[in-house]
mmCIF file of C-alpha atoms (C1' of nucleotides) in Angstrom:
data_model
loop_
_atom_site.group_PDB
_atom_site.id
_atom_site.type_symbol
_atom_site.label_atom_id
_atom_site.label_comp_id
_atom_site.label_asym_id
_atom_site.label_seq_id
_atom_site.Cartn_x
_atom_site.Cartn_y
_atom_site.Cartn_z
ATOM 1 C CA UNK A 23 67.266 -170.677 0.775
ATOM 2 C CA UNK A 24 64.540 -171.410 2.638
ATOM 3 C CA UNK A 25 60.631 -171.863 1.163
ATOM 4 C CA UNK A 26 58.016 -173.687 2.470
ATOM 5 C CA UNK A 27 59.704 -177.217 2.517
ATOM 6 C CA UNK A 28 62.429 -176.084 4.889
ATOM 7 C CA UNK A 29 60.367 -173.319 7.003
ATOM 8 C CA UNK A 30 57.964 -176.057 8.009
ATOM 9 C CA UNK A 31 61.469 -178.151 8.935
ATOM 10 C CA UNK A 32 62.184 -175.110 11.421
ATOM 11 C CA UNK A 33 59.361 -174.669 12.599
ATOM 12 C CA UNK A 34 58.693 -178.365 13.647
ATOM 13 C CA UNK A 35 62.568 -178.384 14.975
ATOM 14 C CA UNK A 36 62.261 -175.211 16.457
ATOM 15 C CA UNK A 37 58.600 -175.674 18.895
ATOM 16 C CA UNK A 38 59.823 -177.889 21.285
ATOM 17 C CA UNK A 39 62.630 -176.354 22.063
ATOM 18 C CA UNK A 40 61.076 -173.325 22.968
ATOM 19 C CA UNK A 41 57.485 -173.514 23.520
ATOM 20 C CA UNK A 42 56.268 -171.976 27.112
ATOM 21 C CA UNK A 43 58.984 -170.565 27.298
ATOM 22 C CA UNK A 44 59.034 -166.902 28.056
ATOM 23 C CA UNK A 45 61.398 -164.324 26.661
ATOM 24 C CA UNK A 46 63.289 -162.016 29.409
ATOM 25 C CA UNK A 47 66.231 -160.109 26.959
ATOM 26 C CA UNK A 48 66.107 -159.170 23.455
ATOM 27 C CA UNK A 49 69.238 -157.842 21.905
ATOM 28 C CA UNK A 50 68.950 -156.583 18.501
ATOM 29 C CA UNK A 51 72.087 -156.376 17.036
ATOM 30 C CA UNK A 52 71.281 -155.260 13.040
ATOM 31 C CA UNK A 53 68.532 -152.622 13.296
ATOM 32 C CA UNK A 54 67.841 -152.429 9.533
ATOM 33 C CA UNK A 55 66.930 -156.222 10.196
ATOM 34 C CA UNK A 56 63.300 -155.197 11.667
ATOM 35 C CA UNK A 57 60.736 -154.363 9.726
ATOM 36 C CA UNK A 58 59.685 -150.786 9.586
ATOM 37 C CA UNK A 59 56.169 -151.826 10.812
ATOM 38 C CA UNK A 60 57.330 -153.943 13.759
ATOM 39 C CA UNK A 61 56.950 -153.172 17.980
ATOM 40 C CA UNK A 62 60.230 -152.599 19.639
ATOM 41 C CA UNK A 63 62.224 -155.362 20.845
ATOM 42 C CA UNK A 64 61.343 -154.526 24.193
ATOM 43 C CA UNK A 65 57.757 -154.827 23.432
ATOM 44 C CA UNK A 66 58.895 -158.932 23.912
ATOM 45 C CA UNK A 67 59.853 -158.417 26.989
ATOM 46 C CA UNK A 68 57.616 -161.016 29.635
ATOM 47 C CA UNK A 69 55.807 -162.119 26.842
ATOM 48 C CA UNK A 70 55.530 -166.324 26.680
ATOM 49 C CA UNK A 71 55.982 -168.725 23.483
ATOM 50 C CA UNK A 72 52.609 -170.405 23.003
ATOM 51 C CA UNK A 73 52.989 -172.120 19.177
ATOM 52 C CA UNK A 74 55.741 -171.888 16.647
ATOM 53 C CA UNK A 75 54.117 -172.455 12.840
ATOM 54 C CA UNK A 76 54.499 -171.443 9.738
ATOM 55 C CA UNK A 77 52.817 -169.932 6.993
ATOM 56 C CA UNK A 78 54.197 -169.788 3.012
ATOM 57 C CA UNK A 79 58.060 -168.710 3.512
ATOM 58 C CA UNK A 80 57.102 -167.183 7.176
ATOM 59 C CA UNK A 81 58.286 -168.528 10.177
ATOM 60 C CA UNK A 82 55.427 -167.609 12.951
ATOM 61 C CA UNK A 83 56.142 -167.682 16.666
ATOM 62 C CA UNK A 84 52.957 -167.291 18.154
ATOM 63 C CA UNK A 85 52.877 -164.904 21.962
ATOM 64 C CA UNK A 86 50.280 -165.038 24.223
ATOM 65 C CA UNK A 87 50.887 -162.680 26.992
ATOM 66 C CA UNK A 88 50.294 -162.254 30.909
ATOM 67 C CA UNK A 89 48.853 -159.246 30.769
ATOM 68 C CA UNK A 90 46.319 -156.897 28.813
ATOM 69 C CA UNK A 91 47.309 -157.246 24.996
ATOM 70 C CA UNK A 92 45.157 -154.672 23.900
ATOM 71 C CA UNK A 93 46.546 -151.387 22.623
ATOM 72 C CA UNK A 94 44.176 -149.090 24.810
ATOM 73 C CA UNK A 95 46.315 -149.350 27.384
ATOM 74 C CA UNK A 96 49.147 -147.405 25.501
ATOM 75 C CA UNK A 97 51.288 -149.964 25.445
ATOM 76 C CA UNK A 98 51.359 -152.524 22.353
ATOM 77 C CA UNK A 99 52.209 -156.180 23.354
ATOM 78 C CA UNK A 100 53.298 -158.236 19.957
ATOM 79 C CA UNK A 101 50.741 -161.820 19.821
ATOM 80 C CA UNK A 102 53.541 -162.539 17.035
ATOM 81 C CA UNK A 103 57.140 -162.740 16.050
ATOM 82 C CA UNK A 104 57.332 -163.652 12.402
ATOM 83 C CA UNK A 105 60.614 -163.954 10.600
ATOM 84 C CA UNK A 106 61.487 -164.318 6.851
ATOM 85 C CA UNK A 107 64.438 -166.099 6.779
ATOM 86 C CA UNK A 108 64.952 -165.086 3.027
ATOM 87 C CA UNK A 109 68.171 -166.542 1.717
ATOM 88 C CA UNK A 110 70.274 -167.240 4.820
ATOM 89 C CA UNK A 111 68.405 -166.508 8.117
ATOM 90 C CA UNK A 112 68.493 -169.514 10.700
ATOM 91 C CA UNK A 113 66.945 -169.516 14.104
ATOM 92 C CA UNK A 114 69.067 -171.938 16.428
ATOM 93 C CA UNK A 115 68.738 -172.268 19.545
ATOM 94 C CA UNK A 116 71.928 -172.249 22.149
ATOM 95 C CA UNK A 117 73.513 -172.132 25.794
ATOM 96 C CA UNK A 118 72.312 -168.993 27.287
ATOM 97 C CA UNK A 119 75.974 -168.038 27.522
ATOM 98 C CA UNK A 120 76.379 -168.529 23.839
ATOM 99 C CA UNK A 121 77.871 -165.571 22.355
ATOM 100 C CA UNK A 122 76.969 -164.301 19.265
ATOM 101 C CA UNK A 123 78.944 -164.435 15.850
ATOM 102 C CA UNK A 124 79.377 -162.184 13.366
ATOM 103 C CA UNK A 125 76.296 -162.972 11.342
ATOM 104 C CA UNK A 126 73.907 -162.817 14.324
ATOM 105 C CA UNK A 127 71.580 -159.728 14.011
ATOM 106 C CA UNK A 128 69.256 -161.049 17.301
ATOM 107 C CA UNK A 129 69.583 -162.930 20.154
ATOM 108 C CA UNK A 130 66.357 -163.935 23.179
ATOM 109 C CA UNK A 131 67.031 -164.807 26.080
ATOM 110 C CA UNK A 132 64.235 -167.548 26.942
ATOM 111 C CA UNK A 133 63.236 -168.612 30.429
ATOM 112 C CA UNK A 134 62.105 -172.377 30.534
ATOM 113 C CA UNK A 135 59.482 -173.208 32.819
ATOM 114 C CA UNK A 136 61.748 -175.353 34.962
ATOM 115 C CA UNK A 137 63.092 -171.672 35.330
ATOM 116 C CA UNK A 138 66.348 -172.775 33.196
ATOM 117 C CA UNK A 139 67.849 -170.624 30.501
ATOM 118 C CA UNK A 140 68.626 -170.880 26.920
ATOM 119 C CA UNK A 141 69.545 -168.297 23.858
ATOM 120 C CA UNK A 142 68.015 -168.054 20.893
ATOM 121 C CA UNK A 143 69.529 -166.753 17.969
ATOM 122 C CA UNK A 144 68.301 -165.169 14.746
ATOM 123 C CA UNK A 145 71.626 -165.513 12.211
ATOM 124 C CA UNK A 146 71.463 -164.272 9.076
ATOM 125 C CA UNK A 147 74.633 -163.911 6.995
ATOM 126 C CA UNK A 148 73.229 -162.262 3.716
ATOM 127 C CA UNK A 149 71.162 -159.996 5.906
ATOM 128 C CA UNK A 150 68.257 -159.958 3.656
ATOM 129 C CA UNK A 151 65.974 -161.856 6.291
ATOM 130 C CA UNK A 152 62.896 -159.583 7.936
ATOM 131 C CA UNK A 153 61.530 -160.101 11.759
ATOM 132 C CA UNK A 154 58.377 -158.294 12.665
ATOM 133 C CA UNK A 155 57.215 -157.804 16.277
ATOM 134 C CA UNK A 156 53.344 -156.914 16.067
ATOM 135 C CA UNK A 157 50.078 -157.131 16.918
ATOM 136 C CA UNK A 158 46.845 -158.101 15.009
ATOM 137 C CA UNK A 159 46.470 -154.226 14.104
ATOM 138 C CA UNK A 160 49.618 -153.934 12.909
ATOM 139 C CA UNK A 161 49.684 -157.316 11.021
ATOM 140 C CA UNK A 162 46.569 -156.139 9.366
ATOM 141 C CA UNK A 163 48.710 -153.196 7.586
ATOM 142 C CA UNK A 164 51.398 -155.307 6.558
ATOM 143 C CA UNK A 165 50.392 -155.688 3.225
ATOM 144 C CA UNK A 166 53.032 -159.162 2.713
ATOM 145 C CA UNK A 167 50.863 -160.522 5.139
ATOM 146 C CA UNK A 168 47.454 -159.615 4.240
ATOM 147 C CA UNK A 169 47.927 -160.405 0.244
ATOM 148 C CA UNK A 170 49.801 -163.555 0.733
ATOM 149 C CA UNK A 171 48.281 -166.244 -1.799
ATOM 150 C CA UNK A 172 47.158 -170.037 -0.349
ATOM 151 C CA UNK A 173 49.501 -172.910 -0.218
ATOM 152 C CA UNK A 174 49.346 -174.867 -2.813
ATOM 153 C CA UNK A 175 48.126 -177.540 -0.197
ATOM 154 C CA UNK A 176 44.714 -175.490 0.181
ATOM 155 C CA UNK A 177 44.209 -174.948 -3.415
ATOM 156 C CA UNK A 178 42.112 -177.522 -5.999
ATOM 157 C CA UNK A 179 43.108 -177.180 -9.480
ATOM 158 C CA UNK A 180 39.869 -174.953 -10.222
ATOM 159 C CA UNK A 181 41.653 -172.780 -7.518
ATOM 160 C CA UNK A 182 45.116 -172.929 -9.343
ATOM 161 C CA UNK A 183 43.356 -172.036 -12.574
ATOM 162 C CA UNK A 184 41.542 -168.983 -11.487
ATOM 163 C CA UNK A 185 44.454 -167.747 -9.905
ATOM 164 C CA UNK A 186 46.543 -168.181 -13.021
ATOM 165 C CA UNK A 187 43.448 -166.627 -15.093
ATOM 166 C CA UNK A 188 44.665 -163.340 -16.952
ATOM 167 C CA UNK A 189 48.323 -163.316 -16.047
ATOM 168 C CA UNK A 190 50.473 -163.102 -19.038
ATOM 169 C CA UNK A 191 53.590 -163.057 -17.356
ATOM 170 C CA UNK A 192 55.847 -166.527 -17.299
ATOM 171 C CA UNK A 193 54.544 -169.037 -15.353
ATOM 172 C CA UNK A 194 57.446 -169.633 -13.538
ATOM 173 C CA UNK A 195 57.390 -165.610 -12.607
ATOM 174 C CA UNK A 196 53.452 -166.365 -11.371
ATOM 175 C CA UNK A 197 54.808 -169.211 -8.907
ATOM 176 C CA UNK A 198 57.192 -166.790 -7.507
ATOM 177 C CA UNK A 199 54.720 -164.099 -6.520
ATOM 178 C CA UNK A 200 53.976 -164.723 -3.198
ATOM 179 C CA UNK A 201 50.607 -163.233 -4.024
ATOM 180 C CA UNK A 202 48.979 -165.823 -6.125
ATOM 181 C CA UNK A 203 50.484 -168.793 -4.242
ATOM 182 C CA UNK A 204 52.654 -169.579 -0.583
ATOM 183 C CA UNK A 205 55.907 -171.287 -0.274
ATOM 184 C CA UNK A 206 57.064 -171.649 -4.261
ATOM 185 C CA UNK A 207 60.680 -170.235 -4.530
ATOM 186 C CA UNK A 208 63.412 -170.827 -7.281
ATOM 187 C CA UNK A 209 63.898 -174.551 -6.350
ATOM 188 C CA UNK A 210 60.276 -175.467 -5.965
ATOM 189 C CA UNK A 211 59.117 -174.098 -9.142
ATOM 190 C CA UNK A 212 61.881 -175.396 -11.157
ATOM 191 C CA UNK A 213 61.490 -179.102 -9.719
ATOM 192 C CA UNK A 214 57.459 -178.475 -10.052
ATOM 193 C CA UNK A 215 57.031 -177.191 -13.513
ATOM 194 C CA UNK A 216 59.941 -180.165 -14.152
ATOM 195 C CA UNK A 217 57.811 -182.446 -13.295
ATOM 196 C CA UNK A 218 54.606 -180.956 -14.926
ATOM 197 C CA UNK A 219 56.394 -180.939 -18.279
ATOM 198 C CA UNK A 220 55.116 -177.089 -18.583
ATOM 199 C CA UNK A 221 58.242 -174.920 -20.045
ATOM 200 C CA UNK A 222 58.700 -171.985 -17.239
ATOM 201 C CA UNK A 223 58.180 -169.780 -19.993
ATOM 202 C CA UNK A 224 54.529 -169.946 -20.630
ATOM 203 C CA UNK A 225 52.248 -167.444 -20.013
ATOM 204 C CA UNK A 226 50.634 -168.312 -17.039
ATOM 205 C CA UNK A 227 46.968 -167.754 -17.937
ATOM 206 C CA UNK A 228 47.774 -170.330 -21.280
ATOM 207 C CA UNK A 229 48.181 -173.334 -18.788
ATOM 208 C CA UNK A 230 45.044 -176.059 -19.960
ATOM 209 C CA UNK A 231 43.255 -177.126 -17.324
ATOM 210 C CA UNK A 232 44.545 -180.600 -17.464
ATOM 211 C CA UNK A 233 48.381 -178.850 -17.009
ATOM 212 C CA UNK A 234 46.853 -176.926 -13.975
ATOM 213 C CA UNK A 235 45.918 -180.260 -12.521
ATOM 214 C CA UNK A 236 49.494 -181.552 -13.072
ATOM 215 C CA UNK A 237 51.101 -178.678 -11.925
ATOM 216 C CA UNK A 238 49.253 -178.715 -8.476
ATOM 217 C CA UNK A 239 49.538 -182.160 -8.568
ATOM 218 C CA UNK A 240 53.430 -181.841 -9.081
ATOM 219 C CA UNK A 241 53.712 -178.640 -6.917
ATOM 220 C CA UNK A 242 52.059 -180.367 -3.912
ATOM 221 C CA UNK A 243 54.259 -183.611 -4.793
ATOM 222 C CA UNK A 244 57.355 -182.078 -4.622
ATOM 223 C CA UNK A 245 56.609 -179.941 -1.596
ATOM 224 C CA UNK A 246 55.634 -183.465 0.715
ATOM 225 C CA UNK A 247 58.738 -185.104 -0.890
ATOM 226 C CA UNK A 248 60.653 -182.319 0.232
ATOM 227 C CA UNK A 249 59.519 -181.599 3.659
ATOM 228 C CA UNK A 250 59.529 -185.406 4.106
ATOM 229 C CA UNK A 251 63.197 -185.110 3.721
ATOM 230 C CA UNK A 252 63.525 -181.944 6.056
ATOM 231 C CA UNK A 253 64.098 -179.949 3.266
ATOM 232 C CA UNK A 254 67.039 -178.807 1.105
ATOM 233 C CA UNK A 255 70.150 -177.412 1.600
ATOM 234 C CA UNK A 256 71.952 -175.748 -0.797
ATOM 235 C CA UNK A 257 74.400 -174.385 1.355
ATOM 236 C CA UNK A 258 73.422 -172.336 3.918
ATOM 237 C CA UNK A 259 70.371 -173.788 5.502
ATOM 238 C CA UNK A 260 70.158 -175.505 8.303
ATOM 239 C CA UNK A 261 66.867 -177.121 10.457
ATOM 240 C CA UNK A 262 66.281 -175.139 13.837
ATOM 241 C CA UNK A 263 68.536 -178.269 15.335
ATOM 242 C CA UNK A 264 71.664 -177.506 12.873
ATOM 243 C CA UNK A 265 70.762 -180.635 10.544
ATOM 244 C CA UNK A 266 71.372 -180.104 6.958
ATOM 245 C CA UNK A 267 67.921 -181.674 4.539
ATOM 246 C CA UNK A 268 68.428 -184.192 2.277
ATOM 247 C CA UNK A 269 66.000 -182.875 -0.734
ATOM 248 C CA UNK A 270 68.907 -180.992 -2.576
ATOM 249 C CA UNK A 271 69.902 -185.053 -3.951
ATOM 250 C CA UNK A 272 66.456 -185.370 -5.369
ATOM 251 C CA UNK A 273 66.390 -182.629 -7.558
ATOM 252 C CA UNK A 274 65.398 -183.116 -11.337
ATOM 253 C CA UNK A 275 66.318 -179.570 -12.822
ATOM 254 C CA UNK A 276 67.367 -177.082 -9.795
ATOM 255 C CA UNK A 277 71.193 -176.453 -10.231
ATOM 256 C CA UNK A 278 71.410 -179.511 -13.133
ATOM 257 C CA UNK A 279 71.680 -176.925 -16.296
ATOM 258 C CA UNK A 280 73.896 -178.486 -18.584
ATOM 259 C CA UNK A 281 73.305 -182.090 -17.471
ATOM 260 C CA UNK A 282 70.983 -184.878 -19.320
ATOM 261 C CA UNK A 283 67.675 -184.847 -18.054
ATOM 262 C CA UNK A 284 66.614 -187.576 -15.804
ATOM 263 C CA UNK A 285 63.583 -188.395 -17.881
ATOM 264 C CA UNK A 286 64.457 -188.319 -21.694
ATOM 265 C CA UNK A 287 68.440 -187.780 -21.398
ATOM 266 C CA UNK A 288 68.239 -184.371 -23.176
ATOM 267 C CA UNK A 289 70.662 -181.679 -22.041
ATOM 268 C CA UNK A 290 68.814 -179.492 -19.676
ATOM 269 C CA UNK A 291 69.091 -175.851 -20.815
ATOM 270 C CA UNK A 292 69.773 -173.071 -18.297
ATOM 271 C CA UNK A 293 68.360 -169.249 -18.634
ATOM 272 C CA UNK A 294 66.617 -166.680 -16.556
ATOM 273 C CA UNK A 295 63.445 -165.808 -15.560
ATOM 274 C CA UNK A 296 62.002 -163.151 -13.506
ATOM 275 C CA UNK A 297 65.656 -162.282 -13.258
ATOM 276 C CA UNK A 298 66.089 -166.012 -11.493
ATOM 277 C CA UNK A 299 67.991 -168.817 -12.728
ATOM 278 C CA UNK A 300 66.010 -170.959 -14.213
ATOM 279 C CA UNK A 301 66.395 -175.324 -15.551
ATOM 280 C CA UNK A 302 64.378 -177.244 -17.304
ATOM 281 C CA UNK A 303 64.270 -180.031 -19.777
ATOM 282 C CA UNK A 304 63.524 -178.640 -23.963
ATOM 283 C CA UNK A 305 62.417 -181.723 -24.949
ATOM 284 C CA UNK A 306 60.026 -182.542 -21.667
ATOM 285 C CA UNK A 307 58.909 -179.003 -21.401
ATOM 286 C CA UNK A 308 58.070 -178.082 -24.569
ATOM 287 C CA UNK A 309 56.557 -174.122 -25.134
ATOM 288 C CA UNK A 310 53.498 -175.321 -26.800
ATOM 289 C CA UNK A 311 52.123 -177.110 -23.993
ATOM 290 C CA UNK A 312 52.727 -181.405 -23.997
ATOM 291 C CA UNK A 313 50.421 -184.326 -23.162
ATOM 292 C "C1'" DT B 224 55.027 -155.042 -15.600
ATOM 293 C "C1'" DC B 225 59.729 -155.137 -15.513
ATOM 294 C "C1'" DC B 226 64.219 -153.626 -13.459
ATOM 295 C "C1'" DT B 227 67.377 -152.519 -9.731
ATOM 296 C "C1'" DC B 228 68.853 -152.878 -5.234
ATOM 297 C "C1'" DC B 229 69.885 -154.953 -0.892
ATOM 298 C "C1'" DC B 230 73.948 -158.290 1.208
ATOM 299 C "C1'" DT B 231 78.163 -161.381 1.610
ATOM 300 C "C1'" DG B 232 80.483 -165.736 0.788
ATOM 301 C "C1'" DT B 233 81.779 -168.650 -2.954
ATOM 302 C "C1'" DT B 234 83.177 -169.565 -7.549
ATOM 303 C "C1'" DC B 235 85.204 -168.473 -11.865
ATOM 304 C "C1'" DG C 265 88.071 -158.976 -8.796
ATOM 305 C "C1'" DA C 266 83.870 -159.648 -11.148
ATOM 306 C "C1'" DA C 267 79.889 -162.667 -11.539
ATOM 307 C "C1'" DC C 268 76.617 -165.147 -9.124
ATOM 308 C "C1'" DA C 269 73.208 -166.770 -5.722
ATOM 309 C "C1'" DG C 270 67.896 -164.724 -4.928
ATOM 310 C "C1'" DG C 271 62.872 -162.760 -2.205
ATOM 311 C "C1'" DG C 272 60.711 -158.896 -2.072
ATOM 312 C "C1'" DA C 273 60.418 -153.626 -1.869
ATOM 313 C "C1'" DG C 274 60.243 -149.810 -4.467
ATOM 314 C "C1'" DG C 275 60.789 -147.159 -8.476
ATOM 315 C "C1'" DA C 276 60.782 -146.472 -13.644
#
DNA sequence: TCCTCCCTGTTC
DNA sequence: GAACAGGGAGGA
């Protein structure tokens, strides 16, 4: 499942292999699979890979095209292809005679500029992942886009704080919404609040501001840890190269419930929140707040 | 503000 | 053959 850890993974695995190059077929193969808001495939047709980023869970190929971009001239030409890879989505690039499997929902065609060819492939096997074809218009009406949160790498715990100010709900739930931060999903804000020793449970706005400094502190820990290990895979993901991460053996409370905690031995307890699975340690993450 | 749904392979 | 995994949209 990727989050910010493993989308940063793809996206450094993923530029070279494509940058400059310029896309000549697009075969969509799962129409549900773009986003309402997003340019036709077609639309991609001529334009040329100048960047491949990231920002939060989204994977961002940046376009820069030969021609006028502007709408006025009746035709919109996308300046970006962003995907959300969601649970399963991987973007691997092949042989250009690669063909595609049964979980592929989009293949490009990319010219090199030695003039060879190569395939790239969006696969997705839970078909939950997003790509979006647009425009600075239309990324200024997607609304995932335009209220998506900072990083936690941009944030200062006076940031975190004010962010967390007034929410009631679980703090875990608060790390979820993509809204108030970038980039947390189920295994980063399990191994975060883990190591902040805040239960997931607490309202968010009755964090301390010394437990916002940990938790940024942990948050932004865990997240270099992470991508310094390419990432984690659970099962499914894989790096824009096919390479597996290495985080999943670090982890302190993701998918341990029912083991002793690594810290005080305790049994870690398991339960849900925001309708996720949810780990963490009783004794470390006590409800009233701890030291 | 919380719940359900989307989707499919794996596990119980 | 049902439960589970889960990010985000949309509805209650």
């Amino acid at each position: 499942m990727p989050e910010l850890p493993e989308v940063v993974t793809i996206a450094r695995t993923l530029k070279p292999q494509v940058i400059d190059c310029r896309i000549r077929v697009v075969k969509l193969l799962r129409a549900a699979t773009l986003h309402k808001l997003s340019l036709p495939p077609d639309s991609l047709i001529g334009v040329k890979i100048a960047d491949v980023t990231q920002r939060g869970k989204l994977l961002l190929i940046k376009l820069e095209s030969a021609v006028d971009s502007s709408c006025e001239s009746g035709k919109c030409i996308p300046d970006t292809l962003a995907v959300h890879l969601r649970m399963t989505g991987r973007m691997v690039v092949h042989a250009i005679d690669t063909e595609p499997n049964s979980h592929t929902k989009c293949t490009f065609d990319l010219e090199r500029p030695d003039g060879s060819m190569v395939r790239m492939f969006f696969d997705d096997m839970r078909a939950f992942g997003i790509l979006m074809f647009a425009d600075q218009s239309i990324m200024a009406k997607w609304s995932f886009w335009t209220e998506l949160g900072p990083e936690p790498f941009d944030l200062d715990p006076a940031g975190l704080a004010a962010r967390l100010a007034g929410r009631r709900p679980a703090i875990k739930a608060v790390l979820l919404d993509q809204r108030v931060l970038a980039g947390i999903g189920n295994i980063y804000a399990d191994e975060s609040l883990f190591q902040a020793g805040i239960h997931p449970e607490r309202p968010a706005a009755s964090l301390t501001t010394e437990e916002c400094d940990r938790l940024l502190a942990a948050m932004v820990d865990v997240l270099r840890r992470s991508i310094a290990a390419c990432g984690s895979s659970i099962r499914d993901y894989r790096d824009a190269n096919g390479n597996a991460g290495a985080f999943q053996n670090s982890f302190a409370a993701y998918g341990r419930g029912g083991q002793d905690c690594k810290i005080c031995g305790s049994k870690m307890e398991k339960t849900k929140v925001a309708g996720r699975a949810t780990v963490y340690c009783p004794n470390c993450q006590t409800k009233n707040g701890k030291a």
